[in-house]
């Protein structure tokens, strides 16, 4: 018998825990800015329905906080009984187009613009709060073990509400400078107890969160984690440390890891593999926020040039460390790049900007209408987070402003 040596197609099915996706393309979680009153809008439903209709196997609704205290922005939604019926409209719309729906669940920790009702924002360690400073919140406090158990329970309860909302999967956000990354990263975790020090110690609380979520919904939903391959900053997470964390998350039952990188404070440009839209950011900034944009301009590498699959070199090391499904995020903008990701042994292709530019990009590639995205990686879509009508590609028309003011279930 001759063995089949044909490479796996990015359009072939992918099994993740209890679910099977129709192909390998996943809309990565990227803050849509379409919950201006802290509730999903018809704009958010349309955004994800269009991506599902355009061929993505699973679309990830971004940045659902697990509690009011876990929000970064006032307009961010958090998981509660009130939001379930609105999210159900979204998941029904996605399912009607043949795709699965994933909810990204997160806690901002000290990466928040919201002052707590009492005390200080929580993080892995106490001290100066670099992001909070821009919003008049100078200090943060280290979480106690009691705090950790409580927050792990909030993640589990959020996953239960995601199931009630009709989601097929949840993604626990452990990257980019949010609370769980604040534990994982040596840049922000200076603890000397069991939750600090070594990579294993720094991974202990995120692993606890994963276990609680798996116990709550793992029989019904795929449970994934987004992690940093690199913080792209001196002294931060590197691929070796990420490989250790990935192995621990595999051992604790994760169904898939989405491999990303970059840090909201130390290296935000690294998330995108290209320059941030500084001119747009200056125009939007207010108060001390202007200082943040000025500092970003000084930090950002002047010679940064976009290249496809910009996390691939780091991701190869993690691929060699674990056997579980892995999805690579970071600048896939062509059919050739998507096929290379699969050929390199990765199981999923996670992309965002190419789908913001063209929600039908997956179908257009499958049916040979295009081989490459028209996205220019200008990153001006990022500013949609702060726009009442939400994220959009500046190369396309404006979003319908009417959709941003009506609740999705109305």
Short mmCIF file of C-alpha atoms in Angstrom, two decimals:
data_model
loop_
_atom_site.label_atom_id
_atom_site.label_comp_id
_atom_site.label_asym_id
_atom_site.label_seq_id
_atom_site.Cartn_x
_atom_site.Cartn_y
_atom_site.Cartn_z
CA UNK A 1 0.00 0.00 0.00
CA UNK A 2 1.31 3.42 -0.91
CA UNK A 3 1.10 5.94 1.94
CA UNK A 4 -0.81 9.16 1.28
CA UNK A 5 1.78 11.91 1.14
CA UNK A 6 -0.60 14.68 0.15
CA UNK A 7 -0.26 17.66 2.52
CA UNK A 8 -3.21 18.45 4.76
CA UNK A 9 -5.37 21.17 3.27
CA UNK A 10 -6.21 24.29 5.29
CA UNK A 11 -9.79 23.62 4.12
CA UNK A 12 -9.94 20.19 5.80
CA UNK A 13 -11.91 19.64 9.06
CA UNK A 14 -10.31 20.04 12.49
CA UNK A 15 -11.44 18.32 15.69
CA UNK A 16 -11.04 20.28 18.91
CA UNK A 17 -12.22 18.43 22.00
CA UNK A 18 -15.98 17.89 21.65
CA UNK A 19 -16.40 19.92 18.43
CA UNK A 20 -15.27 19.61 14.81
CA UNK A 21 -14.59 22.66 12.67
CA UNK A 22 -15.33 22.68 8.94
CA UNK A 23 -11.84 23.95 8.06
CA UNK A 24 -8.66 25.25 9.72
CA UNK A 25 -9.38 29.02 9.56
CA UNK A 26 -10.27 30.72 12.84
CA UNK A 27 -11.18 34.37 13.25
CA UNK A 28 -8.81 35.43 16.01
CA UNK A 29 -10.12 37.38 18.97
CA UNK A 30 -9.63 41.10 18.30
CA UNK A 31 -11.49 43.75 20.27
CA UNK A 32 -14.40 44.83 18.06
CA UNK A 33 -15.44 47.92 20.02
CA UNK A 34 -19.07 47.04 19.27
CA UNK A 35 -20.46 47.06 22.79
CA UNK A 36 -20.65 50.82 23.45
CA UNK A 37 -23.11 50.39 26.33
CA UNK A 38 -21.51 47.22 27.63
CA UNK A 39 -23.97 45.09 25.68
CA UNK A 40 -23.67 43.33 22.29
CA UNK A 41 -25.14 45.31 19.41
CA UNK A 42 -26.49 44.43 16.01
CA UNK A 43 -23.17 45.66 14.64
CA UNK A 44 -21.38 42.93 16.60
CA UNK A 45 -23.81 40.31 15.31
CA UNK A 46 -23.31 41.48 11.73
CA UNK A 47 -19.53 41.50 12.11
CA UNK A 48 -19.39 37.85 13.14
CA UNK A 49 -22.21 36.66 10.89
CA UNK A 50 -20.41 38.12 7.88
CA UNK A 51 -17.18 36.36 8.84
CA UNK A 52 -19.04 33.06 9.31
CA UNK A 53 -20.79 33.48 5.96
CA UNK A 54 -17.39 34.24 4.41
CA UNK A 55 -16.09 30.78 5.21
CA UNK A 56 -14.30 30.92 8.56
CA UNK A 57 -14.69 27.70 10.53
CA UNK A 58 -14.94 29.49 13.87
CA UNK A 59 -15.23 33.15 14.78
CA UNK A 60 -14.02 34.42 18.15
CA UNK A 61 -15.96 37.14 19.95
CA UNK A 62 -13.30 39.12 21.72
CA UNK A 63 -12.63 40.43 25.12
CA UNK A 64 -15.54 39.34 27.28
CA UNK A 65 -14.59 40.18 30.86
CA UNK A 66 -15.34 37.59 33.50
CA UNK A 67 -16.53 40.23 35.99
CA UNK A 68 -17.18 43.97 36.21
CA UNK A 69 -13.79 44.32 37.97
CA UNK A 70 -12.13 42.43 35.13
CA UNK A 71 -12.89 45.07 32.50
CA UNK A 72 -10.27 47.27 30.93
CA UNK A 73 -12.71 49.80 29.46
CA UNK A 74 -16.12 51.00 30.57
CA UNK A 75 -17.67 49.97 27.24
CA UNK A 76 -16.29 46.42 27.47
CA UNK A 77 -18.98 43.80 28.12
CA UNK A 78 -18.75 41.35 30.98
CA UNK A 79 -20.43 37.98 31.39
CA UNK A 80 -23.70 38.18 33.31
CA UNK A 81 -27.20 36.80 33.08
CA UNK A 82 -28.29 40.01 31.36
CA UNK A 83 -25.92 39.54 28.40
CA UNK A 84 -26.82 35.91 27.62
CA UNK A 85 -29.91 36.57 25.49
CA UNK A 86 -28.03 39.11 23.39
CA UNK A 87 -25.10 36.80 22.81
CA UNK A 88 -27.55 34.04 21.86
CA UNK A 89 -28.65 36.19 18.91
CA UNK A 90 -25.01 36.31 17.80
CA UNK A 91 -24.32 32.59 18.16
CA UNK A 92 -27.57 31.71 16.36
CA UNK A 93 -26.51 33.95 13.46
CA UNK A 94 -23.05 32.35 13.29
CA UNK A 95 -24.48 28.82 13.42
CA UNK A 96 -26.94 29.66 10.64
CA UNK A 97 -23.91 30.28 8.41
CA UNK A 98 -22.35 26.91 9.27
CA UNK A 99 -19.57 28.15 11.55
CA UNK A 100 -18.74 27.63 15.22
CA UNK A 101 -18.68 30.48 17.74
CA UNK A 102 -15.96 30.99 20.35
CA UNK A 103 -16.01 33.47 23.23
CA UNK A 104 -12.74 34.91 24.46
CA UNK A 105 -12.90 35.32 28.24
CA UNK A 106 -10.47 37.60 30.02
CA UNK A 107 -9.60 39.65 33.07
CA UNK A 108 -7.62 42.85 32.66
CA UNK A 109 -5.99 42.79 36.10
CA UNK A 110 -4.07 46.04 36.46
CA UNK A 111 -4.42 46.75 32.72
CA UNK A 112 -7.54 48.82 33.30
CA UNK A 113 -8.69 52.37 32.83
CA UNK A 114 -11.35 51.86 35.52
CA UNK A 115 -10.68 52.81 39.12
CA UNK A 116 -11.93 50.11 41.55
CA UNK A 117 -14.72 51.06 43.95
CA UNK A 118 -12.19 50.44 46.72
CA UNK A 119 -8.53 49.56 46.86
CA UNK A 120 -6.24 49.11 43.88
CA UNK A 121 -6.42 47.03 40.71
CA UNK A 122 -5.08 43.51 41.17
CA UNK A 123 -2.10 41.95 39.46
CA UNK A 124 0.61 39.36 40.03
CA UNK A 125 2.74 41.88 41.93
CA UNK A 126 2.23 45.18 43.70
CA UNK A 127 3.78 48.52 42.83
CA UNK A 128 3.62 51.06 40.02
CA UNK A 129 0.82 50.58 37.49
CA UNK A 130 2.18 51.75 34.12
CA UNK A 131 -1.13 51.62 32.22
CA UNK A 132 -3.23 52.77 35.16
CA UNK A 133 -0.98 55.81 35.60
CA UNK A 134 -2.31 57.15 32.27
CA UNK A 135 -5.79 57.03 33.82
CA UNK A 136 -4.93 58.36 37.26
CA UNK A 137 -4.48 54.93 38.86
CA UNK A 138 -0.91 54.98 40.09
CA UNK A 139 -0.58 51.72 42.02
CA UNK A 140 -1.64 48.08 41.88
CA UNK A 141 -1.74 45.33 44.49
CA UNK A 142 -0.60 41.71 44.42
CA UNK A 143 -3.34 39.10 44.42
CA UNK A 144 -3.63 36.77 47.38
CA UNK A 145 -4.32 33.07 46.94
CA UNK A 146 -7.90 33.77 48.01
CA UNK A 147 -8.15 36.33 45.22
CA UNK A 148 -6.86 33.76 42.73
CA UNK A 149 -9.42 31.14 43.71
CA UNK A 150 -12.17 33.74 43.42
CA UNK A 151 -11.06 34.91 39.96
CA UNK A 152 -10.62 31.32 38.76
CA UNK A 153 -14.23 30.77 39.80
CA UNK A 154 -15.25 33.85 37.83
CA UNK A 155 -13.62 32.40 34.72
CA UNK A 156 -15.51 29.14 35.25
CA UNK A 157 -18.82 30.95 35.73
CA UNK A 158 -18.17 33.03 32.61
CA UNK A 159 -17.61 29.82 30.65
CA UNK A 160 -20.92 28.44 31.94
CA UNK A 161 -22.66 31.61 30.74
CA UNK A 162 -20.88 31.23 27.38
CA UNK A 163 -22.40 27.76 27.10
CA UNK A 164 -25.83 29.15 27.94
CA UNK A 165 -25.27 31.77 25.22
CA UNK A 166 -24.78 29.06 22.59
CA UNK A 167 -21.02 29.22 22.16
CA UNK A 168 -19.15 26.14 20.99
CA UNK A 169 -15.82 27.11 22.53
CA UNK A 170 -14.15 29.50 24.94
CA UNK A 171 -10.67 30.96 24.70
CA UNK A 172 -8.97 31.94 27.96
CA UNK A 173 -6.85 35.01 27.25
CA UNK A 174 -3.40 34.51 28.76
CA UNK A 175 -1.48 36.92 26.54
CA UNK A 176 -0.79 40.55 25.68
CA UNK A 177 -0.45 41.95 29.21
CA UNK A 178 -3.82 41.04 30.71
CA UNK A 179 -4.10 39.44 34.17
CA UNK A 180 -3.04 35.89 33.35
CA UNK A 181 -0.11 37.18 31.30
CA UNK A 182 0.78 39.42 34.24
CA UNK A 183 1.43 36.16 36.09
CA UNK A 184 3.15 34.39 33.19
CA UNK A 185 5.53 37.21 32.28
CA UNK A 186 8.76 37.88 34.23
CA UNK A 187 8.24 41.53 33.30
CA UNK A 188 5.31 41.78 35.70
CA UNK A 189 5.54 38.78 38.04
CA UNK A 190 8.05 39.45 40.82
CA UNK A 191 6.50 37.05 43.33
CA UNK A 192 8.66 34.83 45.52
CA UNK A 193 5.90 32.38 46.51
CA UNK A 194 4.58 29.33 44.64
CA UNK A 195 3.04 31.59 41.96
CA UNK A 196 6.28 33.25 40.90
CA UNK A 197 9.92 32.57 40.18
CA UNK A 198 10.24 29.76 37.66
CA UNK A 199 8.13 29.41 34.52
CA UNK A 200 6.33 26.55 36.28
CA UNK A 201 5.52 28.79 39.22
CA UNK A 202 4.39 31.66 37.02
CA UNK A 203 2.14 29.22 35.12
CA UNK A 204 0.45 27.91 38.27
CA UNK A 205 -2.43 30.40 38.45
CA UNK A 206 -3.21 30.34 34.70
CA UNK A 207 -3.22 26.52 34.90
CA UNK A 208 -5.65 26.71 37.82
CA UNK A 209 -7.97 28.88 35.73
CA UNK A 210 -7.83 26.38 32.86
CA UNK A 211 -8.67 23.47 35.17
CA UNK A 212 -11.67 25.29 36.63
CA UNK A 213 -13.00 26.14 33.16
CA UNK A 214 -12.47 22.58 31.92
CA UNK A 215 -14.31 21.20 34.96
CA UNK A 216 -17.20 23.59 34.31
CA UNK A 217 -17.73 23.17 30.54
CA UNK A 218 -15.11 20.84 29.08
CA UNK A 219 -17.56 18.07 28.17
CA UNK A 220 -19.60 20.48 26.04
CA UNK A 221 -17.25 23.20 24.80
CA UNK A 222 -13.76 23.25 23.34
CA UNK A 223 -11.51 25.10 25.78
CA UNK A 224 -8.52 26.95 24.35
CA UNK A 225 -5.94 29.40 25.63
CA UNK A 226 -4.20 32.30 23.91
CA UNK A 227 -0.59 32.61 25.07
CA UNK A 228 2.42 34.75 24.28
CA UNK A 229 5.28 33.12 22.41
CA UNK A 230 7.25 36.26 23.17
CA UNK A 231 6.67 39.50 25.05
CA UNK A 232 9.06 41.07 22.51
CA UNK A 233 10.76 42.93 25.34
CA UNK A 234 14.02 42.36 27.20
CA UNK A 235 13.46 40.06 30.17
CA UNK A 236 10.02 38.94 29.04
CA UNK A 237 8.55 35.63 27.91
CA UNK A 238 10.53 33.88 25.19
CA UNK A 239 9.81 30.76 23.16
CA UNK A 240 11.56 28.51 25.66
CA UNK A 241 9.38 29.71 28.51
CA UNK A 242 6.29 29.57 26.30
CA UNK A 243 7.08 25.92 25.53
CA UNK A 244 7.11 25.09 29.25
CA UNK A 245 3.78 26.86 29.75
CA UNK A 246 2.31 25.15 26.69
CA UNK A 247 3.25 21.73 28.06
CA UNK A 248 1.61 22.54 31.39
CA UNK A 249 -1.56 23.74 29.66
CA UNK A 250 -1.60 20.57 27.56
CA UNK A 251 -1.28 18.51 30.75
CA UNK A 252 -4.18 20.46 32.28
CA UNK A 253 -6.51 19.70 29.39
CA UNK A 254 -6.44 22.59 26.93
CA UNK A 255 -7.98 21.58 23.59
CA UNK A 256 -6.00 24.15 21.56
CA UNK A 257 -3.49 26.92 22.11
CA UNK A 258 -3.49 30.06 20.00
CA UNK A 259 0.11 31.25 19.71
CA UNK A 260 0.52 35.03 19.74
CA UNK A 261 2.94 37.61 21.09
CA UNK A 262 3.57 41.18 22.06
CA UNK A 263 2.63 43.14 25.16
CA UNK A 264 0.17 46.01 25.46
CA UNK A 265 2.57 48.01 27.63
CA UNK A 266 6.07 47.04 26.55
CA UNK A 267 5.67 46.18 22.87
CA UNK A 268 2.19 46.75 21.40
CA UNK A 269 3.54 46.94 17.85
CA UNK A 270 4.72 43.33 18.20
CA UNK A 271 1.10 42.13 18.33
CA UNK A 272 0.67 43.39 14.76
CA UNK A 273 4.12 42.91 13.26
CA UNK A 274 4.03 46.47 11.92
CA UNK A 275 3.90 50.07 13.08
CA UNK A 276 1.07 51.34 15.21
CA UNK A 277 -1.06 54.16 13.73
CA UNK A 278 0.55 56.91 15.79
CA UNK A 279 -1.11 59.81 13.96
CA UNK A 280 -4.57 58.35 14.61
CA UNK A 281 -3.64 57.59 18.20
CA UNK A 282 -2.45 61.17 18.80
CA UNK A 283 -5.70 62.53 17.41
CA UNK A 284 -7.73 60.27 19.71
CA UNK A 285 -5.63 60.63 22.88
CA UNK A 286 -6.78 62.75 25.80
CA UNK A 287 -5.05 63.84 28.99
CA UNK A 288 -2.19 61.63 30.11
CA UNK A 289 -3.04 59.31 27.22
CA UNK A 290 -1.03 61.69 25.04
CA UNK A 291 2.02 60.82 27.13
CA UNK A 292 1.44 57.14 26.36
CA UNK A 293 1.36 57.79 22.61
CA UNK A 294 4.54 59.87 22.87
CA UNK A 295 6.29 57.06 24.77
CA UNK A 296 5.08 54.51 22.23
CA UNK A 297 6.58 56.59 19.44
CA UNK A 298 9.95 56.50 21.19
CA UNK A 299 9.81 52.75 21.87
CA UNK A 300 8.55 51.52 18.52
CA UNK A 301 11.36 50.24 16.26
CA UNK A 302 11.89 52.61 13.35
CA UNK A 303 12.88 49.80 10.98
CA UNK A 304 9.91 47.53 11.71
CA UNK A 305 8.69 45.96 8.45
CA UNK A 306 5.68 43.66 8.14
CA UNK A 307 6.27 40.08 7.08
CA UNK A 308 3.78 37.23 6.96
CA UNK A 309 3.78 34.68 9.79
CA UNK A 310 5.94 36.92 11.94
CA UNK A 311 5.63 34.60 14.98
CA UNK A 312 6.51 31.44 13.06
CA UNK A 313 10.11 31.13 14.24
CA UNK A 314 9.03 31.30 17.90
CA UNK A 315 6.07 28.98 17.28
CA UNK A 316 8.24 26.20 15.87
CA UNK A 317 9.83 25.73 19.29
CA UNK A 318 6.44 25.32 20.96
CA UNK A 319 5.34 22.96 18.20
CA UNK A 320 8.27 20.75 19.06
CA UNK A 321 7.33 20.70 22.75
CA UNK A 322 3.67 19.61 22.63
CA UNK A 323 1.44 17.28 20.63
CA UNK A 324 -1.85 19.15 21.13
CA UNK A 325 -3.55 21.29 18.46
CA UNK A 326 -1.95 24.68 17.92
CA UNK A 327 -3.23 27.69 15.96
CA UNK A 328 -0.77 30.28 14.72
CA UNK A 329 -1.76 33.94 14.71
CA UNK A 330 0.31 36.73 13.18
CA UNK A 331 -0.05 38.09 9.70
CA UNK A 332 -1.30 35.25 7.51
CA UNK A 333 -2.50 37.10 4.43
CA UNK A 334 -2.26 34.57 1.60
CA UNK A 335 -3.23 31.05 0.64
CA UNK A 336 0.46 30.14 0.34
CA UNK A 337 1.13 31.28 3.92
CA UNK A 338 -1.92 29.40 5.21
CA UNK A 339 -0.71 26.22 3.54
CA UNK A 340 2.78 26.72 4.98
CA UNK A 341 1.35 27.03 8.49
CA UNK A 342 -0.33 23.64 8.05
CA UNK A 343 2.74 22.10 6.40
CA UNK A 344 4.85 23.22 9.39
CA UNK A 345 2.68 21.05 11.64
CA UNK A 346 0.25 23.63 13.02
CA UNK A 347 -3.42 22.75 13.10
CA UNK A 348 -5.18 26.09 12.75
CA UNK A 349 -4.70 29.46 11.10
CA UNK A 350 -5.91 32.35 13.25
CA UNK A 351 -6.33 35.70 11.52
CA UNK A 352 -8.10 38.97 12.18
CA UNK A 353 -7.09 41.96 10.04
CA UNK A 354 -7.50 40.08 6.75
CA UNK A 355 -11.09 39.26 7.79
CA UNK A 356 -11.79 42.80 8.95
CA UNK A 357 -10.70 43.90 5.49
CA UNK A 358 -12.71 41.19 3.71
CA UNK A 359 -15.03 38.92 5.72
CA UNK A 360 -15.29 36.60 2.69
CA UNK A 361 -11.53 36.12 2.42
CA UNK A 362 -11.68 32.39 3.27
CA UNK A 363 -14.30 31.59 0.64
CA UNK A 364 -12.51 33.80 -1.86
CA UNK A 365 -9.33 31.76 -1.39
CA UNK A 366 -11.10 28.41 -1.45
CA UNK A 367 -12.91 29.20 -4.69
CA UNK A 368 -9.82 30.76 -6.33
CA UNK A 369 -11.17 34.29 -6.48
CA UNK A 370 -8.10 35.61 -4.65
CA UNK A 371 -4.81 34.23 -3.37
CA UNK A 372 -3.79 37.20 -1.20
CA UNK A 373 -5.53 39.66 1.10
CA UNK A 374 -5.79 43.33 0.23
CA UNK A 375 -5.06 44.26 3.86
CA UNK A 376 -2.11 46.68 4.03
CA UNK A 377 -1.29 46.05 7.73
CA UNK A 378 -1.68 49.77 8.41
CA UNK A 379 -3.34 48.89 11.75
CA UNK A 380 -5.73 51.83 11.57
CA UNK A 381 -8.55 49.35 12.19
CA UNK A 382 -7.24 49.18 15.78
CA UNK A 383 -8.69 52.62 16.46
CA UNK A 384 -12.19 51.22 15.93
CA UNK A 385 -11.99 49.96 19.50
CA UNK A 386 -12.69 53.55 20.57
CA UNK A 387 -15.20 54.42 17.83
CA UNK A 388 -18.92 54.10 18.71
CA UNK A 389 -19.54 52.22 15.45
CA UNK A 390 -16.70 49.76 16.10
CA UNK A 391 -13.78 48.30 14.21
CA UNK A 392 -13.59 48.66 10.43
CA UNK A 393 -11.06 48.61 7.62
CA UNK A 394 -10.29 52.17 6.55
CA UNK A 395 -10.00 50.94 2.95
CA UNK A 396 -13.71 50.12 3.03
CA UNK A 397 -16.76 52.22 3.81
CA UNK A 398 -17.97 53.38 7.19
CA UNK A 399 -19.89 51.02 9.46
CA UNK A 400 -23.62 51.65 9.74
CA UNK A 401 -23.83 53.91 12.83
CA UNK A 402 -27.43 52.89 13.41
CA UNK A 403 -26.41 49.37 14.33
CA UNK A 404 -24.29 50.55 17.24
CA UNK A 405 -27.16 51.95 19.31
CA UNK A 406 -29.61 49.07 19.33
CA UNK A 407 -29.24 45.96 21.41
CA UNK A 408 -28.85 42.79 19.41
CA UNK A 409 -31.91 41.15 20.96
CA UNK A 410 -34.28 44.10 20.45
#
